[in-house]
Amino acid sequence: MKILLLGSGGREHALAWKMLQSPNCTSLFVAPGNAGTQKIAQNINLNPLDFEQVKKFVIQENIQMLVVGPEDPLVEGIFDFFASDDQLKNVPVIGPSKQGAKLEGSKEFAKEFLIKNNIPTAAYGSFTKENLEEGFLFLEQLSPPYVLKADGLAAGKGVLILNDLIEAKTELQNMLVNEKFGQASSKVVIEEFLDGIELSVFVLTDGKNYKILPTAKDYKRIGENNTGLNTGGMGAISPVPFADENLMQKIEQEIVKPTVEGLQRDNILYKGFIFIGLIKVGNQPMVIEYNVRMGDPETEVVMPRIKSDLIALFEAVANEKLNEIDLEIDTRSATTVMMVSGGYPEDYQKGKIISGLENVADSIVFHAGTKMQENSVVTNGGRVLAITSYGENFQDALKKSYANIEKIKFEDVYFRRDIGFDL
Ligand code: AMP
Ligand code: GLY
């Protein structure tokens, strides 16, 4: 089977790595990819948001499956674009329809969906600049900290958590009136703050049946002890040690099942990953967000723990036969630690030569922001490499990742030394 994978991050390198383990993956193209995907597959210089360009390539190369890594093409409707095109409609797309992608593309849509399906989530209100005053009143009724979320996609930056009421009101105004996050914050969801520990659950669904993939926990802040600015994620661990059978049962019954049933009831086509962000408050898992794709760097620990053939799973998703397939999970732990460019998530430099990759032993190096320049691998983004290792427990696995990080060099490298510190 000839497959096209869209995206260029560590997530895509990990998906590509896993897909290539399948005997059914005869050729794999990644658009646009990075230096890591270039080593194992064929990078194609395509813009995933230029659907006509994607179409041309799919027809020209006889691509038989499209796997979508990031959310933007899904939110823009690439699933529907394929489904409604005579030449593309028989090429399965792994990812939700445009309507399904609204679970990530609109926080308000996600909250309405959660409430409608009785899925535990924080109390909320949704506001525009027309009812800014009501937003202020809503904030006054909450106790701090205050959670403000831009309704639309804001590159992972659209959530503000503020301790002070006056500051919260100012930021609400900044978002709604001064377009702090552009169009994305023309609507803002204000949420009750949930106090607890976070984890993520990943689901693969064909729209009717589902498989719960390994759980993961990521570390979003740039600084140790979860301090400083939010990033895309600085490291991850799978499984999450506190996600015991009891909690997982609750998550499946109260969250995963009603999510898939809710989509079906609303006739929302969904053939892809659902990433459910949760906070465990006491013993109660509550949903803080849906994403309609895999997480990054969570994919770099989830994929290594899936033993089953990923292409077979994707084919079952396309054919709505996920119930006929067994999902086999590796019982070992996997961890990943992100090596990032100094300055990230603010300004940083690109083009630094990366050396020492050949010395890594007993870890998997997933590339994120890298590219080939002449014959060298150079940095090409904030998050550069994800160093993944297996272990009998996460502490063991982390030791291997950290030992290998010492062997890899580039100027101004930074990484967190405390992944897993709170577990
Ligand atoms: P999101 O982009 O929705 O994942 O939010 C970013 C981060 O904000 C999450 O990872 C949580 O740490 C935090 N967060 C979001 N919603 C809440 C909430 N209702 N209560 C507490 N923390 C939250
Ligand atoms: N690591 C969080 C995300 O992918 O959204």
Short mmCIF file of C-alpha atoms and ligand atoms in Angstrom, two decimals:
data_model
loop_
_atom_site.label_atom_id
_atom_site.label_comp_id
_atom_site.label_asym_id
_atom_site.label_seq_id
_atom_site.Cartn_x
_atom_site.Cartn_y
_atom_site.Cartn_z
CA MET A 1 0.00 0.00 0.00
CA LYS A 2 1.26 3.47 -0.92
CA ILE A 3 0.64 5.95 1.85
CA LEU A 4 0.94 9.71 2.19
CA LEU A 5 1.45 11.14 5.68
CA LEU A 6 0.95 14.87 6.23
CA GLY A 7 3.06 16.76 8.76
CA SER A 8 6.63 17.42 9.81
CA GLY A 9 7.06 16.91 13.54
CA GLY A 10 8.19 14.29 15.99
CA ARG A 11 4.66 12.93 15.86
CA GLU A 12 4.98 12.29 12.14
CA HIS A 13 8.42 10.68 12.47
CA ALA A 14 6.97 8.33 15.12
CA LEU A 15 3.90 7.55 12.98
CA ALA A 16 6.11 6.93 9.95
CA TRP A 17 8.45 4.69 11.99
CA LYS A 18 5.49 2.66 13.21
CA MET A 19 3.75 2.42 9.82
CA LEU A 20 6.95 1.22 8.17
CA GLN A 21 7.01 -1.79 10.50
CA SER A 22 3.96 -3.08 8.65
CA PRO A 23 4.56 -5.41 5.72
CA ASN A 24 1.61 -3.65 4.07
CA CYS A 25 3.38 -0.32 3.89
CA THR A 26 5.21 -0.65 0.58
CA SER A 27 5.97 3.01 0.14
CA LEU A 28 5.56 5.96 2.40
CA PHE A 29 5.68 9.64 1.50
CA VAL A 30 5.79 12.36 4.13
CA ALA A 31 4.79 15.93 3.32
CA PRO A 32 6.75 17.95 4.14
CA GLY A 33 8.57 15.76 6.71
CA ASN A 34 11.91 16.38 8.42
CA ALA A 35 15.43 14.91 8.41
CA GLY A 36 14.20 11.91 10.40
CA THR A 37 11.40 11.01 8.00
CA GLN A 38 13.76 11.61 5.07
CA LYS A 39 15.95 8.78 6.37
CA ILE A 40 13.14 6.21 6.47
CA ALA A 41 10.60 7.44 3.91
CA GLN A 42 10.38 9.87 1.02
CA ASN A 43 9.86 13.53 1.88
CA ILE A 44 7.67 15.51 -0.48
CA ASN A 45 7.65 19.26 -0.54
CA LEU A 46 3.89 19.74 -0.31
CA ASN A 47 1.88 22.14 1.81
CA PRO A 48 -0.67 20.04 3.75
CA LEU A 49 -3.10 22.95 3.60
CA ASP A 50 -3.00 23.17 -0.18
CA PHE A 51 -5.57 20.47 -0.90
CA GLU A 52 -5.34 20.83 -4.69
CA GLN A 53 -1.61 20.22 -4.49
CA VAL A 54 -2.20 17.20 -2.25
CA LYS A 55 -4.81 15.91 -4.72
CA LYS A 56 -2.42 16.20 -7.65
CA PHE A 57 0.23 14.23 -5.81
CA VAL A 58 -2.19 11.53 -4.62
CA ILE A 59 -3.44 10.93 -8.16
CA GLN A 60 -0.02 11.12 -9.76
CA GLU A 61 1.50 8.62 -7.29
CA ASN A 62 -1.54 6.41 -6.91
CA ILE A 63 -1.63 6.93 -3.17
CA GLN A 64 -3.96 4.49 -1.43
CA MET A 65 -4.27 6.06 2.01
CA LEU A 66 -3.88 9.53 3.50
CA VAL A 67 -2.82 9.82 7.14
CA VAL A 68 -3.15 13.30 8.60
CA GLY A 69 -0.75 14.20 11.44
CA PRO A 70 -1.62 17.77 12.47
CA GLU A 71 -5.02 19.36 13.14
CA ASP A 72 -5.04 22.24 10.64
CA PRO A 73 -5.81 20.26 7.47
CA LEU A 74 -8.53 18.40 9.38
CA VAL A 75 -10.11 21.57 10.72
CA GLU A 76 -9.92 22.97 7.16
CA GLY A 77 -11.83 19.91 5.92
CA ILE A 78 -9.37 17.65 4.12
CA PHE A 79 -11.49 14.59 4.95
CA ASP A 80 -14.54 16.14 3.23
CA PHE A 81 -12.40 17.35 0.33
CA PHE A 82 -11.38 13.74 -0.37
CA ALA A 83 -14.85 12.29 0.27
CA SER A 84 -16.53 14.66 -2.17
CA ASP A 85 -14.00 14.39 -5.00
CA ASP A 86 -14.68 11.75 -7.66
CA GLN A 87 -11.01 10.95 -8.10
CA LEU A 88 -10.20 10.84 -4.38
CA LYS A 89 -13.29 9.39 -2.75
CA ASN A 90 -11.87 5.87 -2.67
CA VAL A 91 -8.70 6.96 -0.90
CA PRO A 92 -9.35 6.57 2.83
CA VAL A 93 -8.37 9.48 5.03
CA ILE A 94 -7.29 8.75 8.59
CA GLY A 95 -8.72 11.71 10.46
CA PRO A 96 -12.15 13.15 11.22
CA SER A 97 -14.49 15.08 8.94
CA LYS A 98 -14.57 18.86 9.19
CA GLN A 99 -17.52 18.65 11.56
CA GLY A 100 -15.67 16.15 13.77
CA ALA A 101 -12.55 18.31 13.75
CA LYS A 102 -14.56 21.08 15.38
CA LEU A 103 -14.00 19.20 18.65
CA GLU A 104 -10.55 20.78 18.48
CA GLY A 105 -11.29 23.70 16.16
CA SER A 106 -13.87 25.25 18.45
CA LYS A 107 -13.71 25.12 22.25
CA GLU A 108 -17.35 26.20 22.40
CA PHE A 109 -18.42 23.35 20.11
CA ALA A 110 -16.44 20.91 22.28
CA LYS A 111 -18.06 22.20 25.47
CA GLU A 112 -21.55 21.95 23.97
CA PHE A 113 -20.78 18.41 22.85
CA LEU A 114 -19.48 17.44 26.31
CA ILE A 115 -22.48 18.88 28.14
CA LYS A 116 -24.97 17.40 25.67
CA ASN A 117 -23.46 13.95 26.16
CA ASN A 118 -23.20 14.23 29.94
CA ILE A 119 -19.43 13.89 29.89
CA PRO A 120 -17.73 15.26 33.01
CA THR A 121 -16.12 18.64 32.30
CA ALA A 122 -15.63 22.03 33.95
CA ALA A 123 -18.54 24.48 34.16
CA TYR A 124 -18.19 27.19 31.54
CA GLY A 125 -19.59 30.22 29.79
CA SER A 126 -18.96 31.38 26.23
CA PHE A 127 -18.64 35.05 25.32
CA THR A 128 -18.10 37.43 22.40
CA LYS A 129 -17.36 41.16 22.39
CA GLU A 130 -21.11 41.77 22.18
CA ASN A 131 -21.61 40.34 25.66
CA LEU A 132 -18.29 41.28 27.24
CA GLU A 133 -20.07 42.66 30.32
CA GLU A 134 -21.70 39.28 30.92
CA GLY A 135 -18.25 37.75 30.67
CA PHE A 136 -17.05 40.09 33.43
CA LEU A 137 -20.02 39.08 35.60
CA PHE A 138 -19.31 35.40 34.92
CA LEU A 139 -15.70 35.89 36.04
CA GLU A 140 -16.88 37.60 39.23
CA GLN A 141 -18.90 34.53 40.15
CA LEU A 142 -15.91 32.20 39.81
CA SER A 143 -13.11 31.82 42.29
CA PRO A 144 -9.50 32.11 41.10
CA PRO A 145 -7.58 30.99 39.18
CA TYR A 146 -9.51 31.96 36.05
CA VAL A 147 -9.27 29.91 32.86
CA LEU A 148 -9.76 31.76 29.55
CA LYS A 149 -9.72 29.85 26.28
CA ALA A 150 -9.74 31.29 22.79
CA ASP A 151 -12.46 29.43 20.91
CA GLY A 152 -10.42 28.73 17.77
CA LEU A 153 -7.01 27.28 16.95
CA ALA A 154 -4.23 29.42 18.40
CA ALA A 155 -1.16 27.21 17.93
CA GLY A 156 -1.45 25.87 21.48
CA LYS A 157 -1.21 29.36 22.99
CA GLY A 158 -4.89 30.18 23.34
CA VAL A 159 -5.38 29.19 26.99
CA LEU A 160 -4.66 31.70 29.76
CA ILE A 161 -4.76 30.86 33.45
CA LEU A 162 -4.82 33.93 35.66
CA ASN A 163 -4.86 34.36 39.42
CA ASP A 164 -6.18 37.87 39.58
CA LEU A 165 -9.73 38.96 38.72
CA ILE A 166 -8.71 42.33 37.30
CA GLU A 167 -6.07 40.72 35.15
CA ALA A 168 -8.60 38.11 33.99
CA LYS A 169 -11.03 40.85 32.96
CA THR A 170 -8.27 42.73 31.13
CA GLU A 171 -7.22 39.60 29.25
CA LEU A 172 -10.83 38.75 28.39
CA GLN A 173 -11.12 42.20 26.85
CA ASN A 174 -7.77 41.78 25.08
CA MET A 175 -8.92 38.53 23.57
CA LEU A 176 -12.40 39.63 22.52
CA VAL A 177 -11.94 43.28 21.65
CA ASN A 178 -8.24 43.60 20.81
CA GLU A 179 -8.10 40.24 19.04
CA LYS A 180 -5.15 39.02 21.09
CA PHE A 181 -5.28 35.70 19.23
CA GLY A 182 -6.83 37.13 16.05
CA GLN A 183 -10.01 35.48 14.81
CA ALA A 184 -9.39 32.58 17.19
CA SER A 185 -10.32 34.74 20.17
CA SER A 186 -13.38 36.43 18.70
CA LYS A 187 -15.16 34.03 21.04
CA VAL A 188 -13.81 33.02 24.46
CA VAL A 189 -14.74 30.13 26.71
CA ILE A 190 -14.34 30.88 30.41
CA GLU A 191 -14.00 27.76 32.53
CA GLU A 192 -14.06 26.79 36.13
CA PHE A 193 -10.51 25.87 37.21
CA LEU A 194 -10.00 22.17 37.83
CA ASP A 195 -7.44 21.27 40.45
CA GLY A 196 -5.85 17.89 39.87
CA ILE A 197 -3.32 15.92 37.89
CA GLU A 198 -3.38 15.75 34.10
CA LEU A 199 -3.24 12.79 31.78
CA SER A 200 -4.10 12.11 28.17
CA VAL A 201 -6.05 9.26 26.70
CA PHE A 202 -5.80 8.39 23.02
CA VAL A 203 -8.54 6.67 21.12
CA LEU A 204 -8.61 5.32 17.59
CA THR A 205 -12.14 5.11 16.20
CA ASP A 206 -13.81 4.08 12.97
CA GLY A 207 -16.87 6.08 13.97
CA LYS A 208 -18.61 3.10 15.59
CA ASN A 209 -15.98 1.00 17.30
CA TYR A 210 -12.96 2.22 19.16
CA LYS A 211 -9.65 1.12 20.63
CA ILE A 212 -8.14 2.83 23.65
CA LEU A 213 -4.44 3.34 22.96
CA PRO A 214 -1.80 3.66 25.68
CA THR A 215 -2.21 6.61 28.06
CA ALA A 216 0.43 9.31 28.28
CA LYS A 217 1.34 12.32 30.31
CA ASP A 218 3.23 15.21 28.81
CA TYR A 219 5.15 18.08 30.36
CA LYS A 220 4.08 21.33 28.72
CA ARG A 221 6.02 24.01 30.57
CA ILE A 222 9.50 25.01 29.45
CA GLY A 223 10.95 25.10 32.96
CA GLU A 224 11.61 22.41 35.53
CA ASN A 225 8.94 21.92 38.19
CA ASN A 226 6.36 22.91 35.56
CA THR A 227 7.32 26.57 35.53
CA GLY A 228 7.64 29.18 32.78
CA LEU A 229 5.95 29.41 29.42
CA ASN A 230 3.82 26.74 27.79
CA THR A 231 5.43 24.76 24.98
CA GLY A 232 4.12 22.08 22.67
CA GLY A 233 5.48 19.56 25.17
CA MET A 234 8.94 18.90 26.62
CA GLY A 235 8.65 15.20 27.31
CA ALA A 236 6.19 12.40 27.90
CA ILE A 237 5.68 9.15 29.74
CA SER A 238 3.52 6.15 28.92
CA PRO A 239 1.73 4.49 30.62
CA VAL A 240 0.62 7.00 33.23
CA PRO A 241 1.34 5.20 36.52
CA PHE A 242 -1.77 6.45 38.31
CA ALA A 243 -4.09 5.45 35.45
CA ASP A 244 -4.99 2.14 37.09
CA GLU A 245 -7.71 -0.20 35.95
CA ASN A 246 -10.32 1.52 38.06
CA LEU A 247 -9.62 4.94 36.60
CA MET A 248 -9.43 3.55 33.07
CA GLN A 249 -12.82 1.86 33.49
CA LYS A 250 -14.30 5.17 34.59
CA ILE A 251 -12.66 6.96 31.66
CA GLU A 252 -13.98 4.41 29.20
CA GLN A 253 -17.53 4.35 30.56
CA GLU A 254 -18.00 8.03 31.34
CA ILE A 255 -15.86 9.62 28.64
CA VAL A 256 -14.70 7.46 25.71
CA LYS A 257 -17.94 5.58 25.11
CA PRO A 258 -20.24 8.60 25.29
CA THR A 259 -17.83 10.51 23.04
CA VAL A 260 -17.96 7.92 20.25
CA GLU A 261 -21.71 7.41 20.73
CA GLY A 262 -22.28 11.16 20.71
CA LEU A 263 -20.45 11.52 17.41
CA GLN A 264 -22.48 8.72 15.92
CA ARG A 265 -25.76 10.12 17.21
CA ASP A 266 -24.97 13.47 15.63
CA ASN A 267 -23.96 11.79 12.35
CA ILE A 268 -20.47 13.18 12.61
CA LEU A 269 -18.08 11.14 10.48
CA TYR A 270 -14.99 10.35 12.49
CA LYS A 271 -12.32 7.90 11.36
CA GLY A 272 -9.19 8.76 13.22
CA PHE A 273 -7.54 9.60 16.51
CA ILE A 274 -9.23 11.33 19.41
CA PHE A 275 -6.86 12.79 21.97
CA ILE A 276 -8.71 13.42 25.21
CA GLY A 277 -7.04 15.79 27.65
CA LEU A 278 -8.13 14.99 31.19
CA ILE A 279 -7.65 16.29 34.69
CA LYS A 280 -8.22 13.83 37.51
CA VAL A 281 -9.97 15.76 40.27
CA GLY A 282 -9.98 13.50 43.33
CA ASN A 283 -11.10 10.29 41.72
CA GLN A 284 -13.08 11.91 38.94
CA PRO A 285 -11.61 12.25 35.45
CA MET A 286 -12.84 15.44 33.76
CA VAL A 287 -12.32 16.45 30.14
CA ILE A 288 -10.38 19.69 29.57
CA GLU A 289 -10.01 19.36 25.84
CA TYR A 290 -10.36 17.24 22.76
CA ASN A 291 -7.77 17.16 20.04
CA VAL A 292 -8.55 15.45 16.78
CA ARG A 293 -5.05 14.08 16.17
CA MET A 294 -2.30 12.44 18.15
CA GLY A 295 -0.27 14.51 20.60
CA ASP A 296 3.31 15.55 20.16
CA PRO A 297 5.44 14.35 22.03
CA GLU A 298 2.86 11.80 23.26
CA THR A 299 2.99 9.95 19.93
CA GLU A 300 6.69 9.35 20.53
CA VAL A 301 5.79 7.19 23.55
CA VAL A 302 2.41 5.83 22.45
CA MET A 303 3.50 4.42 19.05
CA PRO A 304 6.49 2.53 20.47
CA ARG A 305 4.11 0.77 22.86
CA ILE A 306 1.71 -0.44 20.18
CA LYS A 307 2.67 -3.92 19.07
CA SER A 308 -0.13 -4.37 16.54
CA ASP A 309 0.26 -3.51 12.87
CA LEU A 310 -0.71 0.16 12.57
CA ILE A 311 -1.63 -0.11 8.89
CA ALA A 312 -3.96 -3.00 9.69
CA LEU A 313 -5.56 -0.80 12.35
CA PHE A 314 -5.91 2.08 9.86
CA GLU A 315 -7.46 -0.22 7.26
CA ALA A 316 -9.93 -1.43 9.87
CA VAL A 317 -10.73 2.21 10.66
CA ALA A 318 -11.39 2.90 6.99
CA ASN A 319 -13.60 -0.20 6.65
CA GLU A 320 -15.37 0.31 9.98
CA LYS A 321 -14.11 -3.03 11.21
CA LEU A 322 -12.05 -1.98 14.19
CA ASN A 323 -14.05 -4.44 16.31
CA GLU A 324 -12.47 -7.30 14.37
CA ILE A 325 -8.90 -6.42 15.31
CA ASP A 326 -6.97 -6.95 18.53
CA LEU A 327 -4.84 -4.18 19.89
CA GLU A 328 -1.66 -5.49 21.44
CA ILE A 329 0.25 -3.24 23.81
CA ASP A 330 3.83 -3.54 25.01
CA THR A 331 3.80 -3.80 28.81
CA ARG A 332 7.06 -1.86 29.15
CA SER A 333 7.14 1.85 29.88
CA ALA A 334 8.26 4.35 27.29
CA THR A 335 9.54 7.86 27.93
CA THR A 336 10.64 10.65 25.68
CA VAL A 337 12.64 13.77 26.43
CA MET A 338 12.60 16.72 24.01
CA MET A 339 15.82 18.47 23.10
CA VAL A 340 14.91 22.04 22.13
CA SER A 341 16.60 25.12 20.72
CA GLY A 342 17.75 27.65 23.34
CA GLY A 343 15.15 30.44 23.59
CA TYR A 344 12.17 28.26 22.67
CA PRO A 345 9.19 28.79 23.02
CA GLU A 346 10.17 32.40 22.30
CA ASP A 347 12.79 33.41 19.72
CA TYR A 348 15.45 30.88 18.85
CA GLN A 349 17.93 30.27 16.06
CA LYS A 350 17.77 27.59 13.41
CA GLY A 351 20.41 25.90 11.31
CA LYS A 352 22.63 24.59 14.12
CA ILE A 353 24.52 21.43 13.18
CA ILE A 354 23.49 18.40 15.21
CA SER A 355 26.25 15.89 15.96
CA GLY A 356 26.54 12.62 17.83
CA LEU A 357 23.33 11.02 16.56
CA GLU A 358 25.30 7.96 15.48
CA ASN A 359 26.43 7.35 19.07
CA VAL A 360 22.94 6.81 20.45
CA ALA A 361 22.37 3.28 21.73
CA ASP A 362 19.24 1.77 23.20
CA SER A 363 17.02 4.80 22.52
CA ILE A 364 15.03 5.86 19.48
CA VAL A 365 15.68 9.36 18.17
CA PHE A 366 12.54 10.88 16.69
CA HIS A 367 13.23 14.06 14.76
CA ALA A 368 10.95 17.08 15.19
CA GLY A 369 12.42 20.39 13.96
CA THR A 370 15.31 19.12 11.84
CA LYS A 371 16.30 19.18 8.19
CA MET A 372 19.16 18.02 6.02
CA GLN A 373 21.55 20.72 4.93
CA GLU A 374 24.25 19.49 2.59
CA ASN A 375 25.25 16.34 4.44
CA SER A 376 24.42 17.46 7.95
CA VAL A 377 21.32 17.27 10.09
CA VAL A 378 20.58 20.80 11.31
CA THR A 379 18.02 22.29 13.69
CA ASN A 380 14.95 23.68 11.97
CA GLY A 381 12.49 24.40 14.79
CA GLY A 382 12.03 24.98 18.49
CA ARG A 383 11.54 21.37 19.40
CA VAL A 384 14.36 19.51 17.70
CA LEU A 385 14.64 15.86 18.78
CA ALA A 386 12.62 13.52 20.98
CA ILE A 387 14.73 10.84 22.65
CA THR A 388 12.52 7.83 23.38
CA SER A 389 13.47 4.81 25.47
CA TYR A 390 11.84 1.72 26.87
CA GLY A 391 12.23 0.48 30.43
CA GLU A 392 10.66 -1.81 32.99
CA ASN A 393 9.36 1.39 34.57
CA PHE A 394 9.49 5.03 33.55
CA GLN A 395 12.48 5.77 35.78
CA ASP A 396 14.51 3.10 33.97
CA ALA A 397 13.43 4.35 30.59
CA LEU A 398 14.27 7.95 31.51
CA LYS A 399 17.80 7.00 32.53
CA LYS A 400 18.42 5.72 29.00
CA SER A 401 16.97 8.84 27.37
CA TYR A 402 19.10 11.11 29.54
CA ALA A 403 22.25 9.03 28.96
CA ASN A 404 21.77 9.30 25.20
CA ILE A 405 20.98 13.01 25.31
CA GLU A 406 24.52 13.53 26.64
CA LYS A 407 25.85 12.09 23.37
CA ILE A 408 23.95 14.48 21.10
CA LYS A 409 25.23 18.01 20.64
CA PHE A 410 24.02 21.22 19.09
CA GLU A 411 24.61 24.83 20.06
CA ASP A 412 22.28 26.23 22.74
CA VAL A 413 20.51 22.95 23.36
CA TYR A 414 18.07 22.84 26.27
CA PHE A 415 16.00 20.03 27.79
CA ARG A 416 14.16 19.41 31.02
CA ARG A 417 15.95 17.13 33.45
CA ASP A 418 12.86 16.46 35.56
CA ILE A 419 10.41 14.64 33.26
CA GLY A 420 8.24 12.45 35.49
CA PHE A 421 9.17 14.39 38.63
CA ASP A 422 5.58 14.59 39.89
CA LEU A 423 4.70 10.92 39.57
P1 AMP B 1 -5.68 23.20 26.55
O1 AMP B 1 -5.04 23.95 25.43
O2 AMP B 1 -7.16 23.22 26.57
O3 AMP B 1 -5.05 21.85 26.73
O4 AMP B 1 -5.21 23.92 27.88
C1 AMP B 1 -3.85 24.11 28.15
C2 AMP B 1 -3.58 23.77 29.57
O5 AMP B 1 -4.35 24.58 30.42
C3 AMP B 1 -3.97 22.35 29.95
O6 AMP B 1 -2.99 21.44 29.63
C4 AMP B 1 -4.17 22.49 31.43
O7 AMP B 1 -2.92 22.44 32.10
C5 AMP B 1 -4.73 23.86 31.57
N1 AMP B 1 -6.19 23.87 31.70
C6 AMP B 1 -7.08 23.89 30.71
N2 AMP B 1 -8.34 23.92 31.19
C7 AMP B 1 -8.23 23.90 32.52
C8 AMP B 1 -9.18 23.91 33.59
N3 AMP B 1 -10.49 24.00 33.38
N4 AMP B 1 -8.70 23.88 34.84
C9 AMP B 1 -7.37 23.84 35.08
N5 AMP B 1 -6.44 23.84 34.12
C10 AMP B 1 -6.85 23.87 32.86
N1 GLY B 2 1.51 17.70 23.58
C1 GLY B 2 0.27 18.34 23.47
C2 GLY B 2 -0.30 18.37 22.12
O1 GLY B 2 0.13 17.71 21.20
O2 GLY B 2 -1.28 19.08 21.96
#
